[in-house]
Amino acid sequence: MSHPTAPLDARHLRPAGRATRAAIEEAGRRLFGSHTYEEVSVRAIAAEAGVDPAMVIRHFGSKEALYLRSIDTSLGVGAVIDGPVETLGRRIIAYFLDQRDSPIGKRHAGLVQASYRQQVRAELNRHTRVRFVDAIAPRLAADDAELRVALMVAQLGGFLTMLFVQQDPLITDADPDQVIVLYGDSLQRLITG
Amino acid sequence: MSHPTAPLDARHLRPAGRATRAAIEEAGRRLFGSHTYEEVSVRAIAAEAGVDPAMVIRHFGSKEALYLRSIDTSLGVGAVIDGPVETLGRRIIAYFLDQRDSPIGKRHAGLVQASYRQQVRAELNRHTRVRFVDAIAPRLAADDAELRVALMVAQLGGFLTMLFVQQDPLITDADPDQVIVLYGDSLQRLITG
DNA sequence: GTCTATAACCAGATAGAC
DNA sequence: GTCTATCTGGTTATAGAC
């Protein structure tokens, strides 16, 4: 009989592990990319990847951990930030108003929904610091530049939540150009006096 | 023996129904008042009220419906809004910075967390209109007053989320007076040019 | 017929045995 | 690496008491 301890030949540990892990990560990226945190179940990810639900946990520890790996917290805003700071306000609002039918809205909604989780919060704070504060504050003259940028992120977040989550018709149905001017300039004044 | 059909005296239908219903609502108000939507379970509400979990659903239809009844969406901001519009920006920020150790933060966090639910969103939008737009816009000169107030609500919401949910140290550890001036004036400029 | 309560159902997340 | 069991949570079916 095959003794359990020592099969010398069964040394093909295989790409087995790697393949399923990759499949799970890929499935997570697809689902979390276009659906909200709560909308995506571990079972759904497993089904999409063609593996058992337990594998998801086994490989990533938790649904939250996989979520953190899968999501792009930047929402694609990098290029906008790299542009001139003097016009950042209007450009960033215009950018997001342009994403209304893209999956970015869903992604933001997912982040908001998941933000009560400690690790997600930590990642968002890290993101604020790296992508916004460190990228923008050095380009500003004010000595309270870091606080100004952090407050700008707060203000921007409020807009995104209103646009993508709360979807108040007062704003979603408003003239985009008017919103760009009003809110964009408000953002702008916060960072550049 | 006591026949089941006809006790003429047993006409004390009593506060029976009313009493449990009230107890459940009271328990919901207590728990939702200081905890997040997801943190509060139907079972916990039932235990607090001393009734069976099924009663919660039977009387209110769903956890979400009870939540909507229990929560005070105004976050106590009414008095601040009723003050002079010319200084609303700084006053409203000062008010919320002052609530850091009150349950209001938890309440806001709960609202954010629950805002992916359609009915909660609808209630929040209604609240925006009634408590903010209808209360403030008529006192402004601008012809785009309604949009300005709606955008101000978005901006305020971003601040509250940063303060109470995300709790970014860049903002929670900042000098409150500085925040009041920077963000308060930013809010102010949005509504009064 | 209305109020209550027990139990059960279903989905979700995760731990543990094989 | 796979499946089963467990735990929690929202909700429903259902049967009994008034």
PDB file of N, CA and C in Angstrom, chain B residues 55-95:
ATOM      1  N   MET B  55     -39.533  39.150  15.630  1.00  0.00           N
ATOM      2  CA  MET B  55     -40.427  40.288  15.902  1.00  0.00           C
ATOM      3  C   MET B  55     -39.928  41.560  15.247  1.00  0.00           C
ATOM      4  N   VAL B  56     -38.613  41.695  15.179  1.00  0.00           N
ATOM      5  CA  VAL B  56     -38.034  42.889  14.573  1.00  0.00           C
ATOM      6  C   VAL B  56     -38.482  43.001  13.120  1.00  0.00           C
ATOM      7  N   ILE B  57     -38.371  41.898  12.426  1.00  0.00           N
ATOM      8  CA  ILE B  57     -38.766  41.883  11.015  1.00  0.00           C
ATOM      9  C   ILE B  57     -40.276  42.022  10.886  1.00  0.00           C
ATOM     10  N   ARG B  58     -40.984  41.301  11.733  1.00  0.00           N
ATOM     11  CA  ARG B  58     -42.445  41.317  11.642  1.00  0.00           C
ATOM     12  C   ARG B  58     -42.980  42.739  11.792  1.00  0.00           C
ATOM     13  N   HIS B  59     -42.401  43.489  12.702  1.00  0.00           N
ATOM     14  CA  HIS B  59     -42.933  44.816  12.979  1.00  0.00           C
ATOM     15  C   HIS B  59     -42.409  45.892  12.042  1.00  0.00           C
ATOM     16  N   PHE B  60     -41.223  45.708  11.520  1.00  0.00           N
ATOM     17  CA  PHE B  60     -40.652  46.779  10.707  1.00  0.00           C
ATOM     18  C   PHE B  60     -40.296  46.366   9.290  1.00  0.00           C
ATOM     19  N   GLY B  61     -40.457  45.100   8.980  1.00  0.00           N
ATOM     20  CA  GLY B  61     -40.248  44.676   7.604  1.00  0.00           C
ATOM     21  C   GLY B  61     -38.831  44.258   7.296  1.00  0.00           C
ATOM     22  N   SER B  62     -37.880  45.039   7.776  1.00  0.00           N
ATOM     23  CA  SER B  62     -36.478  44.704   7.528  1.00  0.00           C
ATOM     24  C   SER B  62     -35.598  45.518   8.470  1.00  0.00           C
ATOM     25  N   LYS B  63     -34.368  45.094   8.579  1.00  0.00           N
ATOM     26  CA  LYS B  63     -33.397  45.833   9.386  1.00  0.00           C
ATOM     27  C   LYS B  63     -33.224  47.246   8.828  1.00  0.00           C
ATOM     28  N   GLU B  64     -33.173  47.330   7.516  1.00  0.00           N
ATOM     29  CA  GLU B  64     -32.976  48.629   6.882  1.00  0.00           C
ATOM     30  C   GLU B  64     -34.112  49.593   7.220  1.00  0.00           C
ATOM     31  N   ALA B  65     -35.339  49.089   7.181  1.00  0.00           N
ATOM     32  CA  ALA B  65     -36.489  49.944   7.476  1.00  0.00           C
ATOM     33  C   ALA B  65     -36.419  50.458   8.909  1.00  0.00           C
ATOM     34  N   LEU B  66     -36.065  49.587   9.818  1.00  0.00           N
ATOM     35  CA  LEU B  66     -35.936  50.013  11.217  1.00  0.00           C
ATOM     36  C   LEU B  66     -34.828  51.044  11.359  1.00  0.00           C
ATOM     37  N   TYR B  67     -33.750  50.809  10.639  1.00  0.00           N
ATOM     38  CA  TYR B  67     -32.625  51.753  10.682  1.00  0.00           C
ATOM     39  C   TYR B  67     -33.081  53.142  10.251  1.00  0.00           C
ATOM     40  N   LEU B  68     -33.829  53.185   9.167  1.00  0.00           N
ATOM     41  CA  LEU B  68     -34.295  54.473   8.657  1.00  0.00           C
ATOM     42  C   LEU B  68     -35.177  55.193   9.672  1.00  0.00           C
ATOM     43  N   ARG B  69     -35.962  54.416  10.428  1.00  0.00           N
ATOM     44  CA  ARG B  69     -36.809  55.008  11.443  1.00  0.00           C
ATOM     45  C   ARG B  69     -35.996  55.482  12.633  1.00  0.00           C
ATOM     46  N   SER B  70     -34.904  54.777  12.897  1.00  0.00           N
ATOM     47  CA  SER B  70     -34.173  55.017  14.143  1.00  0.00           C
ATOM     48  C   SER B  70     -33.195  56.178  14.065  1.00  0.00           C
ATOM     49  N   ILE B  71     -32.707  56.411  12.871  1.00  0.00           N
ATOM     50  CA  ILE B  71     -31.565  57.306  12.772  1.00  0.00           C
ATOM     51  C   ILE B  71     -31.967  58.772  12.622  1.00  0.00           C
ATOM     52  N   ASP B  72     -31.193  59.642  13.197  1.00  0.00           N
ATOM     53  CA  ASP B  72     -31.390  61.067  12.996  1.00  0.00           C
ATOM     54  C   ASP B  72     -30.385  61.550  11.962  1.00  0.00           C
ATOM     55  N   THR B  73     -30.857  61.666  10.731  1.00  0.00           N
ATOM     56  CA  THR B  73     -29.943  62.015   9.640  1.00  0.00           C
ATOM     57  C   THR B  73     -29.385  63.429   9.774  1.00  0.00           C
ATOM     58  N   SER B  74     -30.013  64.238  10.610  1.00  0.00           N
ATOM     59  CA  SER B  74     -29.573  65.629  10.662  1.00  0.00           C
ATOM     60  C   SER B  74     -28.237  65.786  11.383  1.00  0.00           C
ATOM     61  N   LEU B  75     -27.878  64.800  12.197  1.00  0.00           N
ATOM     62  CA  LEU B  75     -26.637  64.883  12.962  1.00  0.00           C
ATOM     63  C   LEU B  75     -26.590  66.141  13.825  1.00  0.00           C
ATOM     64  N   GLY B  76     -27.765  66.667  14.136  1.00  0.00           N
ATOM     65  CA  GLY B  76     -27.857  67.799  15.053  1.00  0.00           C
ATOM     66  C   GLY B  76     -27.375  69.123  14.490  1.00  0.00           C
ATOM     67  N   VAL B  77     -27.385  69.224  13.167  1.00  0.00           N
ATOM     68  CA  VAL B  77     -26.774  70.397  12.552  1.00  0.00           C
ATOM     69  C   VAL B  77     -27.769  71.545  12.359  1.00  0.00           C
ATOM     70  N   GLY B  78     -29.018  71.281  12.667  1.00  0.00           N
ATOM     71  CA  GLY B  78     -30.079  72.265  12.425  1.00  0.00           C
ATOM     72  C   GLY B  78     -29.798  73.645  12.975  1.00  0.00           C
ATOM     73  N   ALA B  79     -29.421  73.712  14.240  1.00  0.00           N
ATOM     74  CA  ALA B  79     -29.205  75.009  14.876  1.00  0.00           C
ATOM     75  C   ALA B  79     -28.102  75.801  14.179  1.00  0.00           C
ATOM     76  N   VAL B  80     -27.073  75.086  13.748  1.00  0.00           N
ATOM     77  CA  VAL B  80     -25.967  75.759  13.071  1.00  0.00           C
ATOM     78  C   VAL B  80     -26.437  76.379  11.766  1.00  0.00           C
ATOM     79  N   ILE B  81     -27.240  75.628  11.032  1.00  0.00           N
ATOM     80  CA  ILE B  81     -27.728  76.112   9.744  1.00  0.00           C
ATOM     81  C   ILE B  81     -28.613  77.336   9.903  1.00  0.00           C
ATOM     82  N   ASP B  82     -29.376  77.357  10.977  1.00  0.00           N
ATOM     83  CA  ASP B  82     -30.290  78.474  11.184  1.00  0.00           C
ATOM     84  C   ASP B  82     -29.573  79.797  11.465  1.00  0.00           C
ATOM     85  N   GLY B  83     -28.314  79.724  11.816  1.00  0.00           N
ATOM     86  CA  GLY B  83     -27.552  80.952  12.062  1.00  0.00           C
ATOM     87  C   GLY B  83     -27.284  81.704  10.765  1.00  0.00           C
ATOM     88  N   PRO B  84     -26.564  82.804  10.855  1.00  0.00           N
ATOM     89  CA  PRO B  84     -26.291  83.642   9.682  1.00  0.00           C
ATOM     90  C   PRO B  84     -25.498  82.911   8.601  1.00  0.00           C
ATOM     91  N   VAL B  85     -25.957  83.014   7.352  1.00  0.00           N
ATOM     92  CA  VAL B  85     -25.278  82.332   6.243  1.00  0.00           C
ATOM     93  C   VAL B  85     -23.877  82.854   5.994  1.00  0.00           C
ATOM     94  N   GLU B  86     -23.643  84.090   6.362  1.00  0.00           N
ATOM     95  CA  GLU B  86     -22.355  84.715   6.045  1.00  0.00           C
ATOM     96  C   GLU B  86     -21.192  84.032   6.758  1.00  0.00           C
ATOM     97  N   THR B  87     -21.490  83.361   7.867  1.00  0.00           N
ATOM     98  CA  THR B  87     -20.426  82.707   8.631  1.00  0.00           C
ATOM     99  C   THR B  87     -20.664  81.208   8.771  1.00  0.00           C
ATOM    100  N   LEU B  88     -21.558  80.681   7.928  1.00  0.00           N
ATOM    101  CA  LEU B  88     -21.945  79.270   8.046  1.00  0.00           C
ATOM    102  C   LEU B  88     -20.765  78.325   7.909  1.00  0.00           C
ATOM    103  N   GLY B  89     -19.888  78.621   6.958  1.00  0.00           N
ATOM    104  CA  GLY B  89     -18.766  77.727   6.681  1.00  0.00           C
ATOM    105  C   GLY B  89     -17.945  77.386   7.909  1.00  0.00           C
ATOM    106  N   ARG B  90     -17.433  78.422   8.541  1.00  0.00           N
ATOM    107  CA  ARG B  90     -16.588  78.172   9.719  1.00  0.00           C
ATOM    108  C   ARG B  90     -17.385  77.567  10.865  1.00  0.00           C
ATOM    109  N   ARG B  91     -18.612  78.032  11.047  1.00  0.00           N
ATOM    110  CA  ARG B  91     -19.401  77.523  12.169  1.00  0.00           C
ATOM    111  C   ARG B  91     -19.694  76.037  12.027  1.00  0.00           C
ATOM    112  N   ILE B  92     -19.979  75.604  10.815  1.00  0.00           N
ATOM    113  CA  ILE B  92     -20.361  74.201  10.636  1.00  0.00           C
ATOM    114  C   ILE B  92     -19.151  73.282  10.825  1.00  0.00           C
ATOM    115  N   ILE B  93     -18.000  73.726  10.379  1.00  0.00           N
ATOM    116  CA  ILE B  93     -16.786  72.927  10.593  1.00  0.00           C
ATOM    117  C   ILE B  93     -16.429  72.896  12.074  1.00  0.00           C
ATOM    118  N   ALA B  94     -16.543  74.048  12.725  1.00  0.00           N
ATOM    119  CA  ALA B  94     -16.261  74.107  14.165  1.00  0.00           C
ATOM    120  C   ALA B  94     -17.206  73.184  14.922  1.00  0.00           C
ATOM    121  N   TYR B  95     -18.460  73.181  14.507  1.00  0.00           N
ATOM    122  CA  TYR B  95     -19.442  72.321  15.173  1.00  0.00           C
ATOM    123  C   TYR B  95     -19.029  70.856  15.108  1.00  0.00           C
TER     124      TYR B  95
END
